[in-house]
Backbone as a printed PyTorch tensor [residue, N CA C, xyz], in Angstrom:
tensor([[[183.3560,  85.7810,  64.6450],
         [182.5730,  84.6930,  64.3420],
         [182.2860,  84.4820,  62.8940]],

        [[182.1020,  83.2240,  62.6540],
         [181.7040,  82.7980,  61.3100],
         [180.1880,  82.8120,  61.1890]],

        [[179.7070,  83.3230,  60.0880],
         [178.2660,  83.3270,  59.8390],
         [177.9440,  82.2360,  58.8190]],

        [[176.8240,  81.5210,  59.0430],
         [176.3760,  80.4910,  58.1020],
         [175.1250,  81.0010,  57.4100]],

        [[175.1510,  80.9870,  56.1010],
         [173.9900,  81.4150,  55.3180],
         [173.4360,  80.2140,  54.5610]],

        [[172.0950,  80.0610,  54.5980],
         [171.4580,  78.9830,  53.8520],
         [170.6100,  79.6100,  52.7570]],

        [[170.8190,  79.1190,  51.5650],
         [170.0440,  79.6140,  50.4250],
         [169.1200,  78.5030,  49.9440]],

        [[167.8490,  78.8270,  49.6860],
         [166.8860,  77.8550,  49.1480],
         [166.5610,  78.2310,  47.7170]],

        [[166.7950,  77.3010,  46.8370],
         [166.4850,  77.5380,  45.4260],
         [165.2680,  76.7110,  45.0470]],

        [[164.2790,  77.3610,  44.4920],
         [163.0770,  76.6580,  44.0150],
         [163.2820,  76.2320,  42.5720]],

        [[162.1920,  76.1330,  41.8420],
         [162.2460,  75.7770,  40.4180],
         [162.9670,  76.9000,  39.6880]],

        [[163.9200,  76.5400,  38.8750],
         [164.6660,  77.5410,  38.1060],
         [163.9020,  77.8830,  36.8400]],

        [[163.2420,  79.0190,  36.8230],
         [162.4900,  79.4740,  35.6610],
         [163.1840,  80.6980,  35.0950]],

        [[163.1070,  80.8640,  33.7780],
         [163.6820,  82.0790,  33.2020],
         [163.0720,  83.3040,  33.8730]],

        [[163.8410,  84.3470,  33.9350],
         [163.4240,  85.5760,  34.5930],
         [162.0700,  86.0610,  34.0660]],

        [[161.1320,  86.3640,  34.9600],
         [159.8330,  86.8910,  34.5600],
         [158.7800,  85.8230,  34.3150]],

        [[159.1370,  84.5290,  34.3490],
         [158.1410,  83.4710,  34.1170],
         [157.6630,  82.8990,  35.4400]],

        [[156.4340,  82.4030,  35.4210],
         [155.8630,  81.7790,  36.6130],
         [155.6260,  80.3050,  36.3340]],

        [[155.3560,  79.5510,  37.3870],
         [155.0950,  78.1220,  37.2510],
         [153.8540,  77.9080,  36.3880]],

        [[153.9380,  77.0050,  35.3850],
         [152.7650,  76.7480,  34.5350],
         [151.5910,  76.2050,  35.3640]],

        [[150.3890,  76.5970,  34.9960],
         [149.1730,  76.1450,  35.6690],
         [148.2960,  75.4260,  34.6480]],

        [[147.7230,  74.2860,  35.0670],
         [146.8090,  73.5360,  34.2100],
         [145.4520,  73.4830,  34.8820]],

        [[144.4130,  73.8390,  34.1380],
         [143.0290,  73.7330,  34.6190],
         [142.3570,  72.6170,  33.8310]],

        [[142.2680,  71.4030,  34.4120],
         [141.6400,  70.3000,  33.6810],
         [140.1290,  70.4980,  33.5350]],

        [[139.5680,  69.8330,  32.5360],
         [138.1120,  69.8580,  32.3220],
         [137.5110,  68.5800,  32.8900]],

        [[136.2120,  68.5960,  33.1370],
         [135.4920,  67.3890,  33.5330],
         [134.2680,  67.2550,  32.6360]],

        [[133.6810,  66.0930,  32.6430],
         [132.4790,  65.8580,  31.8470],
         [131.6240,  64.8220,  32.5690]],

        [[130.3220,  64.9650,  32.4980],
         [129.3800,  63.9770,  33.0300],
         [128.5890,  63.4130,  31.8590]],

        [[128.1510,  62.1770,  32.0000],
         [127.3400,  61.5430,  30.9630],
         [125.9820,  61.1960,  31.5510]],

        [[124.9220,  61.5400,  30.8120],
         [123.5620,  61.2710,  31.2780],
         [122.7960,  60.4890,  30.2220]],

        [[122.0970,  59.4530,  30.6830],
         [121.2550,  58.6300,  29.8220],
         [119.9010,  58.4810,  30.5010]],

        [[118.9780,  57.8070,  29.8340],
         [117.6450,  57.6050,  30.3940],
         [117.3350,  56.1140,  30.4790]],

        [[116.3200,  55.7770,  31.2670],
         [115.8990,  54.3960,  31.4950],
         [114.3880,  54.3210,  31.5000]],

        [[113.8430,  53.3440,  30.7940],
         [112.4020,  53.0810,  30.8560],
         [112.1670,  51.5920,  31.0930]],

        [[111.0210,  51.2860,  31.6710],
         [110.5600,  49.9080,  31.8270],
         [109.1400,  49.8860,  31.2930]],

        [[108.9100,  49.1000,  30.2690],
         [107.5980,  49.0250,  29.6130],
         [107.1320,  50.4100,  29.1600]],

        [[108.1040,  51.2410,  28.7160],
         [107.7910,  52.5670,  28.1930],
         [107.5340,  53.6260,  29.2480]],

        [[107.7180,  53.2820,  30.5320],
         [107.4470,  54.2280,  31.6220],
         [108.6920,  54.4320,  32.4740]],

        [[108.6800,  55.4910,  33.2890],
         [109.7620,  55.7520,  34.2300],
         [109.7970,  54.6300,  35.2630]],

        [[110.9740,  54.0380,  35.5170],
         [111.0540,  52.9580,  36.5100],
         [110.6780,  53.4410,  37.9110]],

        [[110.1110,  52.5430,  38.6960],
         [109.8030,  52.8450,  40.0940],
         [111.0860,  52.7330,  40.9080]],

        [[111.0460,  53.1290,  42.1580],
         [112.2370,  53.0690,  43.0100],
         [112.7270,  51.6400,  43.2190]],

        [[111.8610,  50.6620,  43.0660],
         [112.2820,  49.2620,  43.2400],
         [112.8350,  48.6630,  41.9400]],

        [[112.7080,  49.3630,  40.8420],
         [113.2100,  48.8610,  39.5550],
         [114.6100,  49.4280,  39.3190]],

        [[115.5980,  48.7640,  39.9210],
         [116.9910,  49.1900,  39.8470],
         [117.7580,  48.3420,  38.8350]],

        [[118.5310,  49.0170,  38.0110],
         [119.3580,  48.3620,  37.0070],
         [120.7680,  48.9420,  37.1310]],

        [[121.7880,  48.1410,  36.8090],
         [123.1770,  48.5900,  36.8990],
         [123.7610,  48.8040,  35.5050]],

        [[124.5640,  49.8550,  35.3920],
         [125.1570,  50.2340,  34.1090],
         [126.6560,  50.4040,  34.2750]],

        [[127.4200,  49.9700,  33.2660],
         [128.8780,  50.0530,  33.3070],
         [129.3840,  51.0230,  32.2490]],

        [[130.3850,  51.8170,  32.6380],
         [131.0330,  52.7760,  31.7430],
         [132.4940,  52.3770,  31.6080]],

        [[132.9450,  52.1980,  30.3670],
         [134.3520,  51.9210,  30.0950],
         [134.8420,  52.8840,  29.0240]],

        [[136.1170,  53.1970,  29.0700],
         [136.6940,  54.0770,  28.0510],
         [137.2350,  53.2020,  26.9320]],

        [[136.8440,  53.5220,  25.7010],
         [137.2450,  52.7470,  24.5320],
         [138.4190,  53.3690,  23.7830]],

        [[138.5430,  54.7000,  23.8760],
         [139.5670,  55.4080,  23.1160],
         [139.9620,  56.6670,  23.8740]],

        [[141.2690,  56.9790,  23.8360],
         [141.7720,  58.2130,  24.4470],
         [143.0430,  58.6120,  23.7080]],

        [[143.3390,  59.9030,  23.6880],
         [144.5710,  60.3350,  23.0260],
         [145.8130,  59.8770,  23.7960]],

        [[146.9170,  59.7970,  23.1170],
         [148.1820,  59.4560,  23.7510],
         [148.4730,  60.4590,  24.8580]],

        [[148.8990,  59.9660,  26.0000],
         [149.2160,  60.8490,  27.1140],
         [148.0670,  61.0530,  28.0880]],

        [[146.8890,  60.5330,  27.7750],
         [145.7400,  60.6780,  28.6800],
         [145.9740,  59.8400,  29.9350]],

        [[145.4660,  60.3170,  31.0460],
         [145.5970,  59.5970,  32.3130],
         [144.8540,  58.2750,  32.2450]],

        [[145.2530,  57.3360,  33.0910],
         [144.5670,  56.0390,  33.1660],
         [143.1080,  56.2590,  33.5580]],

        [[142.2540,  55.3420,  33.1180],
         [140.8130,  55.4610,  33.3880],
         [140.3470,  54.2410,  34.1520]],

        [[139.5130,  54.4650,  35.1580],
         [138.9180,  53.3810,  35.9290],
         [137.4540,  53.2440,  35.5170]],

        [[137.0470,  52.0260,  35.1520],
         [135.6470,  51.7800,  34.7820],
         [134.7400,  52.1670,  35.9380]],

        [[133.5160,  52.5590,  35.5940],
         [132.5630,  52.9930,  36.6150],
         [131.2510,  52.2370,  36.4580]],

        [[130.5610,  52.0310,  37.5730],
         [129.2570,  51.3800,  37.5690],
         [128.2960,  52.2410,  38.3810]],

        [[127.0950,  52.4590,  37.8400],
         [126.0640,  53.2020,  38.5600],
         [124.7280,  52.4800,  38.4030]],

        [[123.7740,  52.8490,  39.2460],
         [122.3990,  52.3670,  39.1320],
         [121.5350,  53.5380,  38.6950]],

        [[120.4130,  53.2270,  38.0630],
         [119.4810,  54.2850,  37.6670],
         [118.8000,  54.8670,  38.8950]],

        [[118.4380,  56.1280,  38.7920],
         [117.6360,  56.8010,  39.8110],
         [116.3390,  57.1570,  39.0930]],

        [[115.3380,  56.3030,  39.2300],
         [114.1110,  56.4760,  38.4390],
         [114.4720,  56.3240,  36.9710]],

        [[114.1580,  57.3300,  36.1710],
         [114.4420,  57.2830,  34.7370],
         [115.7880,  57.8760,  34.3520]],

        [[116.6250,  58.2170,  35.3330],
         [117.9160,  58.8540,  35.0460],
         [119.0880,  57.9350,  35.3400]],

        [[120.0730,  57.9760,  34.4280],
         [121.3460,  57.2840,  34.6210],
         [122.4020,  58.3680,  34.5000]],

        [[123.2250,  58.5290,  35.5310],
         [124.2030,  59.6180,  35.5090],
         [125.5750,  59.1520,  35.9600]],

        [[126.5590,  59.3700,  35.0960],
         [127.9640,  59.1590,  35.4230],
         [128.5430,  60.5560,  35.6140]],

        [[128.7560,  60.9660,  36.8660],
         [129.2240,  62.3200,  37.1620],
         [130.7370,  62.4210,  37.0740]],

        [[131.2070,  63.5480,  36.5390],
         [132.6450,  63.8370,  36.4680],
         [133.4660,  62.5900,  36.1650]],

        [[133.2310,  62.0370,  34.9780],
         [133.8310,  60.7540,  34.6330],
         [135.3520,  60.7790,  34.5640]],

        [[135.9170,  61.9620,  34.3100],
         [137.3580,  62.0170,  34.1260],
         [137.8410,  63.4570,  34.2360]],

        [[139.0990,  63.6380,  34.6400],
         [139.7580,  64.9420,  34.6410],
         [140.5820,  64.9940,  33.3550]],

        [[140.1860,  65.8700,  32.4420],
         [140.8700,  65.9520,  31.1510],
         [141.9980,  66.9750,  31.1980]],

        [[143.2150,  66.5050,  30.9530],
         [144.3510,  67.4150,  30.8280],
         [145.1990,  67.0290,  29.6190]],

        [[144.5720,  66.3220,  28.6880],
         [145.1600,  65.9940,  27.3940],
         [144.0740,  66.2220,  26.3570]],

        [[144.3960,  66.9910,  25.3140],
         [143.3790,  67.2690,  24.2920],
         [143.2580,  66.1080,  23.3140]],

        [[142.0870,  65.9930,  22.6990],
         [141.8320,  64.9410,  21.7200],
         [140.4410,  64.3660,  21.8720]],

        [[140.2290,  63.2160,  21.2490],
         [138.9290,  62.5400,  21.2420],
         [138.9470,  61.3800,  22.2330]],

        [[137.9130,  61.3530,  23.0710],
         [137.7160,  60.2790,  24.0440],
         [136.4020,  59.5940,  23.6830]],

        [[136.3820,  58.2500,  23.7380],
         [135.1520,  57.5030,  23.4480],
         [134.8750,  56.5580,  24.6200]],

        [[133.6200,  56.5670,  25.0630],
         [133.1830,  55.7440,  26.1900],
         [132.0610,  54.8220,  25.7340]],

        [[131.9650,  53.6710,  26.3940],
         [130.9190,  52.6880,  26.1040],
         [130.0880,  52.4960,  27.3630]],

        [[128.7450,  52.5140,  27.2100],
         [127.8390,  52.2820,  28.3360],
         [126.9460,  51.0880,  27.9940]],

        [[126.8970,  50.1260,  28.9140],
         [126.0390,  48.9440,  28.7530],
         [125.2780,  48.7030,  30.0510]],

        [[124.1730,  47.9910,  29.9240],
         [123.4420,  47.5600,  31.1150],
         [124.0430,  46.2310,  31.5310]],

        [[124.4460,  46.1180,  32.8120],
         [125.1050,  44.8900,  33.2730],
         [124.1910,  43.6830,  33.2340]],

        [[122.9930,  43.7980,  33.7840],
         [122.0340,  42.6950,  33.7370],
         [120.6450,  43.2750,  33.9420]],

        [[119.6840,  42.6320,  33.3490],
         [118.3180,  43.1320,  33.4140],
         [117.6640,  42.8570,  34.7570]],

        [[118.1390,  41.8360,  35.4540],
         [117.5010,  41.4810,  36.7110],
         [116.3300,  40.5410,  36.4830]],

        [[115.9040,  39.9120,  37.5420],
         [114.8060,  38.9450,  37.4600],
         [113.5260,  39.6440,  37.0260]],

        [[112.8160,  39.0170,  36.1420],
         [111.5270,  39.5470,  35.7150],
         [111.5790,  40.4860,  34.5200]],

        [[112.7950,  40.7130,  33.9550],
         [112.9140,  41.6320,  32.8100],
         [113.6620,  40.9590,  31.6650]],

        [[113.2800,  41.3190,  30.4580],
         [113.9890,  40.8200,  29.2820],
         [115.4050,  41.3950,  29.2780]],

        [[116.3720,  40.6150,  28.7960],
         [117.7530,  41.0840,  28.7050],
         [117.8310,  42.2430,  27.7240]],

        [[118.5540,  43.2880,  28.1180],
         [118.7120,  44.4680,  27.2740],
         [120.1010,  44.4270,  26.6530]],

        [[120.1650,  44.3800,  25.3320],
         [121.4570,  44.2800,  24.6500],
         [121.9030,  45.6190,  24.0490]],

        [[121.2240,  46.7050,  24.4040],
         [121.5960,  48.0100,  23.8720],
         [122.9780,  48.4220,  24.3690]],

        [[123.7180,  49.1060,  23.5030],
         [125.0190,  49.6730,  23.8470],
         [125.0520,  51.0820,  23.2990]],

        [[125.5380,  52.0190,  24.1000],
         [125.6700,  53.4020,  23.6480],
         [127.1300,  53.8290,  23.7870]],

        [[127.5770,  54.6310,  22.8410],
         [128.9390,  55.1570,  22.8220],
         [128.8720,  56.6800,  22.8790]],

        [[129.6710,  57.2640,  23.7660],
         [129.7370,  58.7240,  23.8930],
         [131.1000,  59.1860,  23.3970]],

        [[131.0890,  60.1600,  22.5010],
         [132.3340,  60.7560,  21.9990],
         [132.4600,  62.1470,  22.6040]],

        [[133.5900,  62.3940,  23.2900],
         [133.8430,  63.6760,  23.9370],
         [135.1140,  64.2700,  23.3280]],

        [[134.9980,  65.4720,  22.7910],
         [136.1610,  66.1700,  22.2290],
         [136.6890,  67.1530,  23.2690]],

        [[137.9840,  67.0600,  23.5420],
         [138.6280,  67.9390,  24.5220],
         [139.6020,  68.8590,  23.7980]],

        [[139.4860,  70.1500,  24.0760],
         [140.3730,  71.1550,  23.4880],
         [141.0250,  71.9480,  24.6170]],

        [[141.9720,  72.8080,  24.2620],
         [142.5970,  73.6370,  25.2930],
         [142.9280,  75.0110,  24.7440]],

        [[143.0640,  75.9530,  25.6550],
         [143.5370,  77.3040,  25.3290],
         [144.6380,  77.6280,  26.3210]],

        [[145.5820,  78.4370,  25.8790],
         [146.6800,  78.8480,  26.7520],
         [146.6960,  80.3630,  26.8160]],

        [[146.7740,  80.8650,  28.0250],
         [146.8780,  82.3050,  28.2520],
         [148.0320,  82.5020,  29.2230]],

        [[149.1300,  83.0570,  28.7320],
         [150.3170,  83.1930,  29.5660],
         [150.8250,  81.8190,  29.9370]],

        [[150.9400,  81.5330,  31.2230],
         [151.4250,  80.2250,  31.6650],
         [150.2860,  79.2980,  32.0980]],

        [[149.0360,  79.6730,  31.7900],
         [147.8840,  78.8680,  32.1990],
         [147.2590,  78.1750,  30.9920]],

        [[147.1270,  76.8530,  31.1030],
         [146.4610,  76.0600,  30.0630],
         [145.1300,  75.5950,  30.6340]],

        [[144.0540,  75.9110,  29.9200],
         [142.7140,  75.5430,  30.3660],
         [142.1030,  74.5820,  29.3500]],

        [[141.6310,  73.4370,  29.8350],
         [141.0210,  72.4180,  28.9770],
         [139.5030,  72.5610,  29.0200]],

        [[138.8580,  72.2290,  27.9100],
         [137.3960,  72.2740,  27.8150],
         [136.9090,  70.9860,  27.1520]],

        [[135.8730,  70.3910,  27.7120],
         [135.2650,  69.1760,  27.1550],
         [133.9320,  69.5550,  26.5200]],

        [[133.7800,  69.2440,  25.2380],
         [132.5210,  69.5170,  24.5350],
         [131.4370,  68.5620,  25.0310]],

        [[130.1940,  68.9380,  24.8070],
         [129.0730,  68.0570,  25.1570],
         [129.2440,  66.7340,  24.4190]],

        [[128.9120,  65.6110,  25.0560],
         [129.0750,  64.3130,  24.3940],
         [128.1250,  64.1640,  23.2100]],

        [[128.6010,  63.4540,  22.2000],
         [127.7750,  63.0710,  21.0590],
         [127.5880,  61.5620,  21.1930]],

        [[126.3300,  61.1190,  21.1480],
         [125.9990,  59.7100,  21.3970],
         [125.8030,  58.9370,  20.1060]],

        [[126.2250,  57.6610,  20.1430],
         [126.0970,  56.7520,  19.0030],
         [125.6410,  55.3830,  19.5010]],

        [[125.1080,  54.5660,  18.5700],
         [124.6990,  53.2020,  18.9100],
         [125.6900,  52.1720,  18.4010]],

        [[126.7460,  52.6100,  17.7230],
         [127.7270,  51.6760,  17.1620],
         [129.1510,  52.1250,  17.4880]],

        [[130.0540,  51.1450,  17.5820],
         [131.4400,  51.4450,  17.9580],
         [132.1840,  52.2140,  16.8750]],

        [[131.7030,  52.1780,  15.6380],
         [132.3330,  52.9380,  14.5480],
         [131.9170,  54.4120,  14.5790]],

        [[130.9870,  54.7470,  15.4730],
         [130.4850,  56.1210,  15.6480],
         [129.8830,  56.6810,  14.3590]],

        [[129.0390,  55.8610,  13.7210],
         [128.3610,  56.2980,  12.4900],
         [126.8560,  56.4390,  12.6760]],

        [[126.2920,  55.7980,  13.7050],
         [124.8430,  55.8250,  13.9380],
         [124.5360,  56.7190,  15.1360]],

        [[124.3530,  58.0170,  14.8600],
         [124.1210,  58.9810,  15.9430],
         [122.7590,  58.7760,  16.5940]],

        [[122.6930,  59.0640,  17.8860],
         [121.4450,  58.9840,  18.6430],
         [120.8190,  60.3730,  18.6440]],

        [[119.5500,  60.4470,  18.2850],
         [118.8230,  61.7180,  18.3680],
         [118.2520,  61.8620,  19.7640]],

        [[118.6150,  62.8940,  20.4800],
         [118.1020,  63.0830,  21.8410],
         [118.9180,  62.3050,  22.8560]],

        [[118.2960,  62.0110,  23.9820],
         [118.9680,  61.3080,  25.0740],
         [118.9510,  59.8070,  24.8270]],

        [[120.0980,  59.1470,  24.9050],
         [120.0930,  57.6880,  24.7390],
         [119.2980,  57.0420,  25.8760]],

        [[118.4480,  56.0840,  25.5210],
         [117.5460,  55.4840,  26.5030],
         [117.6460,  53.9660,  26.4920]],

        [[117.9380,  53.3990,  27.6530],
         [117.8970,  51.9520,  27.8200],
         [116.4500,  51.5870,  28.1120]],

        [[115.8620,  50.7540,  27.2540],
         [114.4460,  50.3910,  27.3870],
         [114.3210,  48.9090,  27.7320]],

        [[113.7930,  48.6270,  28.9060],
         [113.5420,  47.2460,  29.3060],
         [112.0570,  46.9470,  29.2400]],

        [[111.7580,  45.6690,  29.1200],
         [110.3640,  45.2310,  29.1650],
         [110.2580,  44.0970,  30.1770]],

        [[109.1190,  44.0280,  30.8190],
         [108.8470,  42.9670,  31.7690],
         [108.6780,  41.6640,  31.0050]],

        [[109.2740,  40.6000,  31.5510],
         [109.1220,  39.2890,  30.9130],
         [107.6560,  38.8910,  30.9590]],

        [[107.1910,  38.3620,  29.8620],
         [105.8090,  37.8790,  29.8030],
         [105.8080,  36.4250,  30.2700]],

        [[104.9840,  36.1420,  31.2450],
         [104.8670,  34.7720,  31.7310],
         [103.8220,  34.0600,  30.9050]],

        [[104.2500,  32.9870,  30.2740],
         [103.3250,  32.2220,  29.4420],
         [102.8180,  31.0440,  30.2640]],

        [[101.5310,  31.0410,  30.4850],
         [100.8960,  29.9510,  31.2200],
         [100.2420,  29.0490,  30.1830]],

        [[100.6900,  27.7940,  30.0940],
         [100.0940,  26.9070,  29.0840],
         [ 98.6040,  26.6760,  29.3810]],

        [[ 97.8520,  26.6680,  28.3150],
         [ 96.4150,  26.4120,  28.4510],
         [ 96.2070,  24.9220,  28.6980]],

        [[ 95.2630,  24.6290,  29.5450],
         [ 94.9700,  23.2140,  29.8040],
         [ 93.4990,  22.9680,  29.4990]],

        [[ 93.2330,  21.8320,  28.9740],
         [ 91.8680,  21.3910,  28.6750],
         [ 91.7360,  19.9660,  29.1690]],

        [[ 90.5680,  19.6280,  29.5840],
         [ 90.3360,  18.2240,  29.9040],
         [ 89.2330,  17.7020,  29.0040]],

        [[ 89.3740,  16.4940,  28.7110],
         [ 88.4170,  15.8560,  27.8140],
         [ 88.0210,  14.5290,  28.4440]],

        [[ 86.7410,  14.3410,  28.6140],
         [ 86.2590,  13.0760,  29.1650],
         [ 85.5210,  12.3460,  28.0710]],

        [[ 85.8360,  11.0810,  27.9260],
         [ 85.1890,  10.2640,  26.9070],
         [ 84.4990,   9.0660,  27.5760]],

        [[ 83.4280,   8.6790,  27.0000],
         [ 82.7420,   7.4630,  27.4680],
         [ 82.2990,   6.6990,  26.2360]],

        [[ 82.4800,   5.4040,  26.2610],
         [ 82.1170,   4.5780,  25.1140],
         [ 80.7250,   3.9860,  25.3500]],

        [[ 79.9300,   4.0860,  24.2880],
         [ 78.6110,   3.4520,  24.3680],
         [ 78.4130,   2.6090,  23.1210]],

        [[ 77.6620,   1.5280,  23.2810],
         [ 77.2880,   0.6930,  22.1490],
         [ 75.7750,   0.6470,  22.1610]],

        [[ 75.1720,   1.0960,  21.0510],
         [ 73.7290,   1.2000,  20.9410],
         [ 73.1390,   1.9540,  22.1300]],

        [[ 73.8490,   3.0150,  22.5760],
         [ 73.3780,   3.8730,  23.6360],
         [ 73.5950,   3.3110,  25.0220]],

        [[ 74.2720,   2.1580,  25.1270],
         [ 74.5070,   1.5710,  26.4260],
         [ 76.0110,   1.4150,  26.6500]],

        [[ 76.3980,   1.5180,  27.9420],
         [ 77.8190,   1.3290,  28.2750],
         [ 78.0900,  -0.1690,  28.2180]],

        [[ 79.1380,  -0.5460,  27.4630],
         [ 79.4430,  -1.9730,  27.3900],
         [ 79.9200,  -2.5330,  28.7580]],

        [[ 79.6490,  -3.7700,  28.9650],
         [ 80.0420,  -4.3930,  30.2270],
         [ 81.2140,  -5.3140,  30.0440]]])
């Protein structure tokens, strides 16, 4: 009889090498929210948008994200899986103030630096803590946590007065 042998060949790596492994990094962005200088109540919900403004060549595509505040906290969790080193810049804006609040035109920019280390065939990426700015040129750093501050619209009620006049001639009403 004839024997049939089947051979399976995997990835052809030089002798002694293993398949490269990549450990991507993640990063979350946290901001704060106030209404009239206080922590918003559960009914005071605002929406915030996150877009990526800059990424190194080779970075994966990014999908914009939208979140609502939870009291005084705004959190964009695990915004991206980083497997390309370099500088990433994100923009956060408030979508709309909602009825009863002044429009908020604040914009914050987060700069995240991603680095990597290689040990054997494993590359591990690390994302530094974000540095916050108020301008797209990244020259006006924010001290502390960036905070979107809204104020309640002031309702102006016009004052009304009434004036009654009566004409008299020599103390008598003319006829």
